mmCIF file of C-alpha atoms in Angstrom:
data_model
loop_
_atom_site.group_PDB
_atom_site.id
_atom_site.type_symbol
_atom_site.label_atom_id
_atom_site.label_comp_id
_atom_site.label_asym_id
_atom_site.label_seq_id
_atom_site.Cartn_x
_atom_site.Cartn_y
_atom_site.Cartn_z
ATOM 1 C CA UNK X 696 -4.520 97.503 127.845
ATOM 2 C CA UNK X 697 -2.943 93.707 127.714
ATOM 3 C CA UNK X 698 0.776 93.791 126.841
ATOM 4 C CA UNK X 699 1.714 90.761 124.885
ATOM 5 C CA UNK X 700 5.231 89.517 124.114
ATOM 6 C CA UNK X 701 6.553 87.388 121.306
ATOM 7 C CA UNK X 702 8.842 84.468 122.140
ATOM 8 C CA UNK X 703 10.704 82.900 119.522
ATOM 9 C CA UNK X 704 12.894 79.231 120.231
ATOM 10 C CA UNK X 705 15.945 79.252 118.254
ATOM 11 C CA UNK X 706 18.091 76.960 120.579
ATOM 12 C CA UNK X 707 17.688 73.621 118.744
ATOM 13 C CA UNK X 708 20.636 72.029 116.798
ATOM 14 C CA UNK X 709 18.734 71.458 113.583
ATOM 15 C CA UNK X 710 20.369 67.770 113.164
ATOM 16 C CA UNK X 711 17.476 67.012 110.726
ATOM 17 C CA UNK X 712 19.306 69.870 108.221
ATOM 18 C CA UNK X 713 22.356 67.758 108.050
ATOM 19 C CA UNK X 714 24.437 70.933 108.244
ATOM 20 C CA UNK X 715 27.457 72.427 110.043
ATOM 21 C CA UNK X 716 25.654 75.256 111.510
ATOM 22 C CA UNK X 717 21.872 74.966 113.197
ATOM 23 C CA UNK X 718 19.249 75.848 110.600
ATOM 24 C CA UNK X 719 18.017 79.283 112.096
ATOM 25 C CA UNK X 720 21.209 80.927 111.496
ATOM 26 C CA UNK X 721 21.927 79.673 107.885
ATOM 27 C CA UNK X 722 21.121 82.056 104.994
ATOM 28 C CA UNK X 723 18.100 82.661 103.504
ATOM 29 C CA UNK X 724 17.791 85.216 100.617
ATOM 30 C CA UNK X 725 20.826 87.009 101.708
ATOM 31 C CA UNK X 726 20.573 87.076 105.760
ATOM 32 C CA UNK X 727 20.040 84.742 108.807
ATOM 33 C CA UNK X 728 16.878 82.529 108.505
ATOM 34 C CA UNK X 729 16.358 83.961 112.138
ATOM 35 C CA UNK X 730 16.522 87.471 111.118
ATOM 36 C CA UNK X 731 13.775 86.962 108.383
ATOM 37 C CA UNK X 732 11.353 85.606 111.648
ATOM 38 C CA UNK X 733 12.458 88.532 113.849
ATOM 39 C CA UNK X 734 12.107 91.387 110.953
ATOM 40 C CA UNK X 735 8.498 89.633 110.529
ATOM 41 C CA UNK X 736 7.609 90.085 114.163
ATOM 42 C CA UNK X 737 8.945 93.810 114.439
ATOM 43 C CA UNK X 738 6.170 94.420 111.768
ATOM 44 C CA UNK X 739 3.157 93.573 114.095
ATOM 45 C CA UNK X 740 2.303 96.880 115.943
ATOM 46 C CA UNK X 741 0.526 94.575 119.052
ATOM 47 C CA UNK X 742 3.790 92.733 119.952
ATOM 48 C CA UNK X 743 5.517 95.008 122.716
ATOM 49 C CA UNK X 744 8.936 92.809 123.222
ATOM 50 C CA UNK X 745 10.643 89.811 121.476
ATOM 51 C CA UNK X 746 12.624 87.287 123.332
ATOM 52 C CA UNK X 747 14.595 84.971 121.116
ATOM 53 C CA UNK X 748 15.935 82.194 122.641
ATOM 54 C CA UNK X 749 19.221 80.706 121.526
ATOM 55 C CA UNK X 750 21.801 78.065 122.288
ATOM 56 C CA UNK X 751 23.470 78.758 125.622
ATOM 57 C CA UNK X 752 26.584 80.831 125.034
ATOM 58 C CA UNK X 753 25.156 82.034 121.384
ATOM 59 C CA UNK X 754 23.506 85.050 122.788
ATOM 60 C CA UNK X 755 26.636 87.526 121.471
ATOM 61 C CA UNK X 756 26.919 85.909 118.468
ATOM 62 C CA UNK X 757 22.847 86.031 117.479
ATOM 63 C CA UNK X 758 22.876 89.782 118.447
ATOM 64 C CA UNK X 759 26.022 90.508 116.084
ATOM 65 C CA UNK X 760 24.846 88.340 112.914
ATOM 66 C CA UNK X 761 21.080 88.462 113.031
ATOM 67 C CA UNK X 762 20.019 91.363 114.663
ATOM 68 C CA UNK X 763 22.407 94.435 114.554
ATOM 69 C CA UNK X 764 23.144 94.009 110.497
ATOM 70 C CA UNK X 765 19.404 94.640 109.748
ATOM 71 C CA UNK X 766 18.923 96.845 112.566
ATOM 72 C CA UNK X 767 16.087 94.527 114.231
ATOM 73 C CA UNK X 768 17.796 95.023 117.803
ATOM 74 C CA UNK X 769 14.870 97.271 119.377
ATOM 75 C CA UNK X 770 12.579 95.906 121.803
ATOM 76 C CA UNK X 771 14.627 92.224 120.948
ATOM 77 C CA UNK X 772 16.011 90.407 124.219
ATOM 78 C CA UNK X 773 18.184 87.505 123.603
ATOM 79 C CA UNK X 774 18.011 84.701 126.622
ATOM 80 C CA UNK X 775 19.737 81.260 126.783
ATOM 81 C CA UNK X 776 17.567 77.805 126.140
ATOM 82 C CA UNK X 777 17.822 74.981 127.840
ATOM 83 C CA UNK X 778 18.084 71.436 127.036
ATOM 84 C CA UNK X 779 14.901 70.832 125.356
ATOM 85 C CA UNK X 780 12.429 73.031 123.573
ATOM 86 C CA UNK X 781 10.212 72.966 126.195
ATOM 87 C CA UNK X 782 13.020 74.299 128.691
ATOM 88 C CA UNK X 783 13.787 76.949 126.371
ATOM 89 C CA UNK X 784 10.419 78.151 125.943
ATOM 90 C CA UNK X 785 10.168 78.517 129.691
ATOM 91 C CA UNK X 786 13.068 80.681 129.758
ATOM 92 C CA UNK X 787 11.382 82.641 127.290
ATOM 93 C CA UNK X 788 8.486 82.853 129.116
ATOM 94 C CA UNK X 789 10.457 83.780 132.620
ATOM 95 C CA UNK X 790 11.725 87.005 130.573
ATOM 96 C CA UNK X 791 8.668 88.151 129.572
ATOM 97 C CA UNK X 792 7.138 87.765 132.691
ATOM 98 C CA UNK X 793 9.979 90.079 134.062
ATOM 99 C CA UNK X 794 9.196 92.501 131.039
ATOM 100 C CA UNK X 795 5.775 92.846 131.983
ATOM 101 C CA UNK X 796 3.869 90.634 129.483
ATOM 102 C CA UNK X 797 0.191 89.636 129.933
ATOM 103 C CA UNK X 798 0.071 87.324 126.993
ATOM 104 C CA UNK X 799 2.473 85.572 124.895
ATOM 105 C CA UNK X 800 2.805 84.318 121.099
ATOM 106 C CA UNK X 801 5.113 81.846 120.818
ATOM 107 C CA UNK X 802 6.799 81.428 117.020
ATOM 108 C CA UNK X 803 9.259 78.797 115.861
ATOM 109 C CA UNK X 804 12.506 80.492 114.747
ATOM 110 C CA UNK X 805 12.564 78.556 111.531
ATOM 111 C CA UNK X 806 9.352 79.640 110.357
ATOM 112 C CA UNK X 807 10.491 82.805 108.903
ATOM 113 C CA UNK X 808 7.365 82.962 105.991
ATOM 114 C CA UNK X 809 4.544 84.030 108.449
ATOM 115 C CA UNK X 810 2.913 86.968 107.772
ATOM 116 C CA UNK X 811 2.424 89.831 110.229
ATOM 117 C CA UNK X 812 -1.456 89.134 109.826
ATOM 118 C CA UNK X 813 -1.448 85.706 111.148
ATOM 119 C CA UNK X 814 -0.035 87.299 114.274
ATOM 120 C CA UNK X 815 -2.812 89.553 114.782
ATOM 121 C CA UNK X 816 -5.302 86.873 114.084
ATOM 122 C CA UNK X 817 -3.721 84.282 116.696
ATOM 123 C CA UNK X 818 -3.671 87.002 119.230
ATOM 124 C CA UNK X 819 -6.925 88.076 118.806
ATOM 125 C CA UNK X 820 -8.280 84.474 119.282
ATOM 126 C CA UNK X 821 -6.177 84.200 122.183
ATOM 127 C CA UNK X 822 -7.514 87.298 123.746
ATOM 128 C CA UNK X 823 -11.229 85.841 123.164
ATOM 129 C CA UNK X 824 -10.207 82.191 124.193
ATOM 130 C CA UNK X 825 -7.287 82.241 126.569
ATOM 131 C CA UNK X 826 -5.400 79.758 124.068
ATOM 132 C CA UNK X 827 -5.286 79.952 120.228
ATOM 133 C CA UNK X 828 -2.877 78.070 117.625
ATOM 134 C CA UNK X 829 -2.565 78.758 114.070
ATOM 135 C CA UNK X 830 -3.021 75.382 112.132
ATOM 136 C CA UNK X 831 -3.794 74.393 108.662
ATOM 137 C CA UNK X 832 -6.425 71.759 107.513
ATOM 138 C CA UNK X 833 -4.947 68.287 106.150
ATOM 139 C CA UNK X 834 -5.961 67.742 102.425
ATOM 140 C CA UNK X 835 -3.779 64.640 101.978
ATOM 141 C CA UNK X 836 -4.505 61.105 102.857
ATOM 142 C CA UNK X 837 -3.071 60.077 106.005
ATOM 143 C CA UNK X 838 -2.079 56.542 106.644
ATOM 144 C CA UNK X 839 -1.406 54.730 110.249
ATOM 145 C CA UNK X 840 1.571 52.380 110.081
ATOM 146 C CA UNK X 841 2.248 49.350 112.323
ATOM 147 C CA UNK X 842 5.372 47.690 112.322
ATOM 148 C CA UNK X 843 7.770 47.239 108.896
ATOM 149 C CA UNK X 844 5.838 50.207 107.941
ATOM 150 C CA UNK X 845 2.542 48.275 106.751
ATOM 151 C CA UNK X 846 -0.445 50.283 106.699
ATOM 152 C CA UNK X 847 -2.722 49.925 109.492
ATOM 153 C CA UNK X 848 -5.711 52.140 108.553
ATOM 154 C CA UNK X 849 -6.533 55.146 107.025
ATOM 155 C CA UNK X 850 -7.561 58.009 109.535
ATOM 156 C CA UNK X 851 -10.260 60.525 108.919
ATOM 157 C CA UNK X 852 -8.523 63.759 107.346
ATOM 158 C CA UNK X 853 -11.718 65.738 107.746
ATOM 159 C CA UNK X 854 -10.969 66.395 111.676
ATOM 160 C CA UNK X 855 -6.875 66.557 111.068
ATOM 161 C CA UNK X 856 -4.950 69.845 111.598
ATOM 162 C CA UNK X 857 -1.321 70.392 110.545
ATOM 163 C CA UNK X 858 -0.457 72.736 113.680
ATOM 164 C CA UNK X 859 1.912 75.536 113.112
ATOM 165 C CA UNK X 860 3.042 78.584 115.192
ATOM 166 C CA UNK X 861 2.245 81.106 116.429
ATOM 167 C CA UNK X 862 0.811 79.960 119.190
ATOM 168 C CA UNK X 863 -0.832 82.472 121.676
ATOM 169 C CA UNK X 864 -1.382 82.011 125.495
ATOM 170 C CA UNK X 865 -2.196 84.147 128.799
ATOM 171 C CA UNK X 866 1.260 84.087 129.952
ATOM 172 C CA UNK X 867 0.892 83.262 133.593
ATOM 173 C CA UNK X 868 -1.421 80.490 132.899
ATOM 174 C CA UNK X 869 1.099 78.937 130.214
ATOM 175 C CA UNK X 870 3.976 79.335 132.452
ATOM 176 C CA UNK X 871 2.265 77.327 135.486
ATOM 177 C CA UNK X 872 1.288 74.484 133.027
ATOM 178 C CA UNK X 873 4.843 74.210 132.194
ATOM 179 C CA UNK X 874 6.491 74.230 135.123
ATOM 180 C CA UNK X 875 4.196 71.658 136.208
ATOM 181 C CA UNK X 876 4.823 69.414 133.129
ATOM 182 C CA UNK X 877 8.727 69.820 133.853
ATOM 183 C CA UNK X 878 8.446 68.926 137.180
ATOM 184 C CA UNK X 879 6.396 65.548 136.259
ATOM 185 C CA UNK X 880 9.150 64.956 133.615
ATOM 186 C CA UNK X 881 6.283 65.519 130.858
ATOM 187 C CA UNK X 882 7.796 67.053 127.579
ATOM 188 C CA UNK X 883 5.168 68.017 124.695
ATOM 189 C CA UNK X 884 6.239 68.825 121.155
ATOM 190 C CA UNK X 885 4.499 72.063 121.095
ATOM 191 C CA UNK X 886 2.881 74.184 123.800
ATOM 192 C CA UNK X 887 -0.713 73.564 122.797
ATOM 193 C CA UNK X 888 0.207 69.803 123.995
ATOM 194 C CA UNK X 889 0.808 71.148 127.374
ATOM 195 C CA UNK X 890 -2.681 72.513 127.695
ATOM 196 C CA UNK X 891 -3.930 69.329 125.958
ATOM 197 C CA UNK X 892 -2.003 67.260 128.602
ATOM 198 C CA UNK X 893 -3.463 69.485 131.371
ATOM 199 C CA UNK X 894 -6.951 69.159 130.081
ATOM 200 C CA UNK X 895 -7.712 72.847 128.806
ATOM 201 C CA UNK X 896 -8.974 73.990 125.458
ATOM 202 C CA UNK X 897 -7.300 75.498 122.774
ATOM 203 C CA UNK X 898 -8.596 77.563 119.627
ATOM 204 C CA UNK X 899 -7.647 76.556 116.054
ATOM 205 C CA UNK X 900 -7.014 79.774 113.990
ATOM 206 C CA UNK X 901 -6.504 79.027 109.977
ATOM 207 C CA UNK X 902 -2.629 79.208 109.041
ATOM 208 C CA UNK X 903 -1.082 79.872 106.177
ATOM 209 C CA UNK X 904 0.258 77.243 104.140
ATOM 210 C CA UNK X 905 3.710 79.136 103.635
ATOM 211 C CA UNK X 906 4.506 79.337 107.133
ATOM 212 C CA UNK X 907 6.306 75.658 107.151
ATOM 213 C CA UNK X 908 8.797 75.005 109.489
ATOM 214 C CA UNK X 909 12.267 74.631 108.009
ATOM 215 C CA UNK X 910 13.464 71.505 108.954
ATOM 216 C CA UNK X 911 15.156 69.668 105.869
ATOM 217 C CA UNK X 912 17.354 70.684 103.010
ATOM 218 C CA UNK X 913 14.101 70.223 100.789
ATOM 219 C CA UNK X 914 12.403 72.756 102.945
ATOM 220 C CA UNK X 915 15.009 75.611 102.633
ATOM 221 C CA UNK X 916 15.230 75.169 99.124
ATOM 222 C CA UNK X 917 11.256 75.544 98.761
ATOM 223 C CA UNK X 918 11.690 78.888 101.228
ATOM 224 C CA UNK X 919 14.652 80.575 98.912
ATOM 225 C CA UNK X 920 12.104 80.253 96.113
ATOM 226 C CA UNK X 921 9.633 81.683 97.746
ATOM 227 C CA UNK X 922 11.938 84.327 99.305
ATOM 228 C CA UNK X 923 13.442 84.467 95.714
ATOM 229 C CA UNK X 924 17.055 83.274 97.372
ATOM 230 C CA UNK X 925 17.575 81.322 93.953
ATOM 231 C CA UNK X 926 17.637 84.504 92.429
ATOM 232 C CA UNK X 927 19.952 86.406 94.683
ATOM 233 C CA UNK X 928 22.616 87.983 92.643
ATOM 234 C CA UNK X 929 25.623 90.283 92.725
ATOM 235 C CA UNK X 930 27.575 91.710 90.466
ATOM 236 C CA UNK X 931 31.243 92.764 90.226
ATOM 237 C CA UNK X 932 33.498 94.682 87.996
ATOM 238 C CA UNK X 933 37.119 93.960 86.764
ATOM 239 C CA UNK X 934 39.451 95.868 85.208
ATOM 240 C CA UNK X 935 43.293 95.262 84.511
ATOM 241 C CA UNK X 936 46.203 96.956 82.111
ATOM 242 C CA UNK X 937 49.571 95.202 80.963
ATOM 243 C CA UNK X 938 52.207 96.584 79.026
ATOM 244 C CA UNK X 939 53.473 95.644 75.761
ATOM 245 C CA UNK X 940 57.113 94.512 75.522
ATOM 246 C CA UNK X 941 59.304 92.317 72.969
ATOM 247 C CA UNK X 942 59.988 89.195 73.879
ATOM 248 C CA UNK X 943 56.979 87.932 75.529
ATOM 249 C CA UNK X 944 54.059 85.900 74.057
ATOM 250 C CA UNK X 945 50.810 87.209 73.681
ATOM 251 C CA UNK X 946 47.946 85.089 75.745
ATOM 252 C CA UNK X 947 44.348 86.602 75.683
ATOM 253 C CA UNK X 948 41.781 84.469 77.047
ATOM 254 C CA UNK X 949 43.850 81.770 76.986
ATOM 255 C CA UNK X 950 44.779 82.145 73.631
ATOM 256 C CA UNK X 951 48.155 82.362 72.125
ATOM 257 C CA UNK X 952 48.100 85.162 69.620
ATOM 258 C CA UNK X 953 50.867 85.537 66.724
ATOM 259 C CA UNK X 954 52.130 88.917 67.439
ATOM 260 C CA UNK X 955 55.717 90.709 67.521
ATOM 261 C CA UNK X 956 54.562 91.998 71.083
ATOM 262 C CA UNK X 957 53.401 90.355 74.063
ATOM 263 C CA UNK X 958 51.850 91.295 77.517
ATOM 264 C CA UNK X 959 54.535 92.085 80.432
ATOM 265 C CA UNK X 960 53.709 90.388 83.754
ATOM 266 C CA UNK X 961 54.425 87.885 86.672
ATOM 267 C CA UNK X 962 52.270 85.275 85.222
ATOM 268 C CA UNK X 963 51.276 84.776 81.569
ATOM 269 C CA UNK X 964 49.830 88.349 81.913
ATOM 270 C CA UNK X 965 46.495 87.596 80.194
ATOM 271 C CA UNK X 966 44.993 90.442 80.951
ATOM 272 C CA UNK X 967 41.236 89.870 79.467
ATOM 273 C CA UNK X 968 41.413 86.520 81.978
ATOM 274 C CA UNK X 969 43.001 89.009 84.656
ATOM 275 C CA UNK X 970 39.734 91.345 84.280
ATOM 276 C CA UNK X 971 37.093 88.492 84.605
ATOM 277 C CA UNK X 972 38.748 86.959 87.946
ATOM 278 C CA UNK X 973 38.836 90.701 89.467
ATOM 279 C CA UNK X 974 35.258 91.199 88.491
ATOM 280 C CA UNK X 975 34.384 87.507 90.038
ATOM 281 C CA UNK X 976 35.978 88.540 93.229
ATOM 282 C CA UNK X 977 34.602 91.845 93.538
ATOM 283 C CA UNK X 978 31.217 90.086 93.051
ATOM 284 C CA UNK X 979 31.719 87.925 96.026
ATOM 285 C CA UNK X 980 33.611 90.389 98.197
ATOM 286 C CA UNK X 981 36.869 88.563 97.822
ATOM 287 C CA UNK X 982 39.547 90.984 97.162
ATOM 288 C CA UNK X 983 41.076 91.137 93.765
ATOM 289 C CA UNK X 984 43.919 88.949 92.094
ATOM 290 C CA UNK X 985 46.970 90.717 93.966
ATOM 291 C CA UNK X 986 45.824 89.339 97.203
ATOM 292 C CA UNK X 987 45.057 85.926 96.179
ATOM 293 C CA UNK X 988 48.113 85.411 93.299
ATOM 294 C CA UNK X 989 50.692 88.087 94.489
ATOM 295 C CA UNK X 990 53.186 88.909 91.723
ATOM 296 C CA UNK X 991 56.121 88.566 94.204
ATOM 297 C CA UNK X 992 55.353 84.752 94.528
ATOM 298 C CA UNK X 993 57.481 82.535 92.923
ATOM 299 C CA UNK X 994 54.044 79.853 92.934
ATOM 300 C CA UNK X 995 52.782 82.105 89.990
ATOM 301 C CA UNK X 996 55.587 82.858 87.803
ATOM 302 C CA UNK X 997 54.320 82.393 84.492
ATOM 303 C CA UNK X 998 51.192 80.614 85.864
ATOM 304 C CA UNK X 999 48.471 79.423 83.189
ATOM 305 C CA UNK X 1000 45.405 82.671 84.263
ATOM 306 C CA UNK X 1001 42.860 80.107 83.112
ATOM 307 C CA UNK X 1002 44.308 77.824 85.777
ATOM 308 C CA UNK X 1003 43.923 80.722 88.375
ATOM 309 C CA UNK X 1004 40.311 81.534 86.998
ATOM 310 C CA UNK X 1005 39.321 78.094 87.793
ATOM 311 C CA UNK X 1006 40.802 78.518 91.380
ATOM 312 C CA UNK X 1007 38.924 81.957 91.878
ATOM 313 C CA UNK X 1008 35.665 80.075 90.929
ATOM 314 C CA UNK X 1009 36.637 77.215 93.475
ATOM 315 C CA UNK X 1010 37.085 80.007 96.094
ATOM 316 C CA UNK X 1011 33.660 81.347 95.181
ATOM 317 C CA UNK X 1012 32.154 78.073 95.587
ATOM 318 C CA UNK X 1013 33.408 77.804 99.183
ATOM 319 C CA UNK X 1014 31.480 81.120 99.685
ATOM 320 C CA UNK X 1015 28.599 79.969 98.757
ATOM 321 C CA UNK X 1016 28.693 81.983 95.013
ATOM 322 C CA UNK X 1017 28.762 80.577 91.872
ATOM 323 C CA UNK X 1018 29.309 82.655 88.494
ATOM 324 C CA UNK X 1019 26.209 82.848 86.232
ATOM 325 C CA UNK X 1020 27.376 85.278 83.577
ATOM 326 C CA UNK X 1021 30.507 87.036 82.674
ATOM 327 C CA UNK X 1022 30.909 89.933 79.910
ATOM 328 C CA UNK X 1023 34.364 91.225 79.069
ATOM 329 C CA UNK X 1024 35.735 93.627 76.754
ATOM 330 C CA UNK X 1025 39.476 94.051 75.449
ATOM 331 C CA UNK X 1026 40.830 97.305 74.560
ATOM 332 C CA UNK X 1027 43.784 96.516 71.980
ATOM 333 C CA UNK X 1028 44.842 98.597 68.873
ATOM 334 C CA UNK X 1029 46.428 95.523 67.478
ATOM 335 C CA UNK X 1030 45.675 92.598 66.534
ATOM 336 C CA UNK X 1031 42.493 91.770 65.362
ATOM 337 C CA UNK X 1032 40.470 90.041 68.162
ATOM 338 C CA UNK X 1033 37.374 89.174 66.572
ATOM 339 C CA UNK X 1034 38.680 86.125 65.108
ATOM 340 C CA UNK X 1035 39.726 84.697 68.236
ATOM 341 C CA UNK X 1036 36.679 86.000 70.474
ATOM 342 C CA UNK X 1037 34.954 82.187 69.954
ATOM 343 C CA UNK X 1038 37.812 80.226 71.046
ATOM 344 C CA UNK X 1039 38.376 83.122 74.136
ATOM 345 C CA UNK X 1040 34.544 82.170 75.098
ATOM 346 C CA UNK X 1041 35.052 78.706 75.054
ATOM 347 C CA UNK X 1042 38.195 78.712 77.245
ATOM 348 C CA UNK X 1043 36.411 80.876 80.214
ATOM 349 C CA UNK X 1044 33.472 78.921 79.775
ATOM 350 C CA UNK X 1045 35.406 75.898 80.533
ATOM 351 C CA UNK X 1046 37.319 77.600 83.648
ATOM 352 C CA UNK X 1047 34.166 79.047 85.213
ATOM 353 C CA UNK X 1048 31.970 75.935 84.342
ATOM 354 C CA UNK X 1049 29.721 78.107 82.601
ATOM 355 C CA UNK X 1050 27.870 77.592 79.221
ATOM 356 C CA UNK X 1051 29.397 79.667 76.242
ATOM 357 C CA UNK X 1052 26.224 81.637 75.708
ATOM 358 C CA UNK X 1053 26.645 82.987 79.461
ATOM 359 C CA UNK X 1054 30.242 84.674 78.444
ATOM 360 C CA UNK X 1055 30.722 87.251 76.117
ATOM 361 C CA UNK X 1056 34.033 88.763 74.699
ATOM 362 C CA UNK X 1057 34.109 92.051 72.833
ATOM 363 C CA UNK X 1058 37.141 94.012 71.810
ATOM 364 C CA UNK X 1059 37.551 97.436 70.833
ATOM 365 C CA UNK X 1060 40.308 99.903 69.287
ATOM 366 C CA UNK X 1061 40.648 103.494 71.260
ATOM 367 C CA UNK X 1062 41.084 105.039 67.326
ATOM 368 C CA UNK X 1063 44.841 105.218 68.033
ATOM 369 C CA UNK X 1064 44.270 107.445 71.263
ATOM 370 C CA UNK X 1065 45.995 106.970 74.568
ATOM 371 C CA UNK X 1066 48.534 104.279 75.484
ATOM 372 C CA UNK X 1067 46.585 101.641 73.952
ATOM 373 C CA UNK X 1068 46.168 103.660 70.692
ATOM 374 C CA UNK X 1069 49.947 103.972 70.963
ATOM 375 C CA UNK X 1070 50.381 100.182 70.913
ATOM 376 C CA UNK X 1071 52.222 100.503 74.580
ATOM 377 C CA UNK X 1072 49.745 98.143 76.578
ATOM 378 C CA UNK X 1073 46.618 96.930 76.532
ATOM 379 C CA UNK X 1074 43.138 96.983 79.105
ATOM 380 C CA UNK X 1075 40.447 94.919 79.675
ATOM 381 C CA UNK X 1076 37.303 95.216 81.544
ATOM 382 C CA UNK X 1077 34.724 92.568 82.580
ATOM 383 C CA UNK X 1078 31.800 92.474 84.566
ATOM 384 C CA UNK X 1079 30.259 89.473 86.280
ATOM 385 C CA UNK X 1080 27.315 88.096 87.776
ATOM 386 C CA UNK X 1081 27.086 85.628 90.662
ATOM 387 C CA UNK X 1082 24.411 83.599 92.181
ATOM 388 C CA UNK X 1083 23.934 82.283 95.653
ATOM 389 C CA UNK X 1084 24.263 78.598 95.948
ATOM 390 C CA UNK X 1085 21.436 77.024 97.832
ATOM 391 C CA UNK X 1086 23.400 76.403 101.379
ATOM 392 C CA UNK X 1087 22.332 73.265 102.732
#
């Protein structure tokens, strides 16, 4: 029985993405783009081995960041790439031959939306024809341009196809052609182009519109929509307690209340805002306010908690998150909170960049029970929902 391997070229720099990291390692719906691609390949029973080709020196980090966290390491092999895509594919093919493969399916690491069925269709046609590639008909009008981007002519779109991957080949046959091309200094933009150069036939297999290559920030945003990445959310909870003492101002949600007792603390002791900060930090996995604003740091003595909240939101943005919704409940026996709740919502909205409707502030007494009921202190609880920012 024929043995098939998949080779995943993922060694490019992704310069057209304009990002700090290569596009194949950027996040899509909660995990690296490359992880999505490998995950699809793992669902194709016909594929015996998966060879992932990454930038030289990046093998260990690819395994640690893209495979192990998602339990994708079985039957996966990571090898270093070369200077050009063709060199990287060649390295992958050599590994596939070492693993005893007869056929190979080559699939771009930056095409995470292909379905397992597409791989099966291309593989079946490869068995019949020796070489087969996924492609979709061109529905747009295509113009050929000359100098200064002036239109020269309109091409006949009825015979035009937009080529995708996977591309399937007999392994030894492709390896022979790719070696010959490299020796002669010929570099194609895809493996089918090498067969054309060698005068060989390639079968077209109807591809999938969603199987586009992620090349630009716009492509990544579209992929996020398809994968649900724009809706990727996390939820965090926060709680804070402060003692009531004489001689302190009472600040809640940034509102100064007229009361004979105030909350004790290193900063302004705004227990409501502190709970909100802790909820946001928890949602992003960034610890708590004690870590960010220690109570033994003179820099935060008497600090305005709304300003600290704005700083927390800035830290979230650095990590690729933004607040989406906040619900906070204050537990206090006195004074009455309801008359001030709307102003508190407005203050929290300005500090977080949210709309007032995205923030709820509620208050309750404890019916005279516990330290809150005895007016020894106040407590607050908050729940925060944060949303992933498109990583472009």
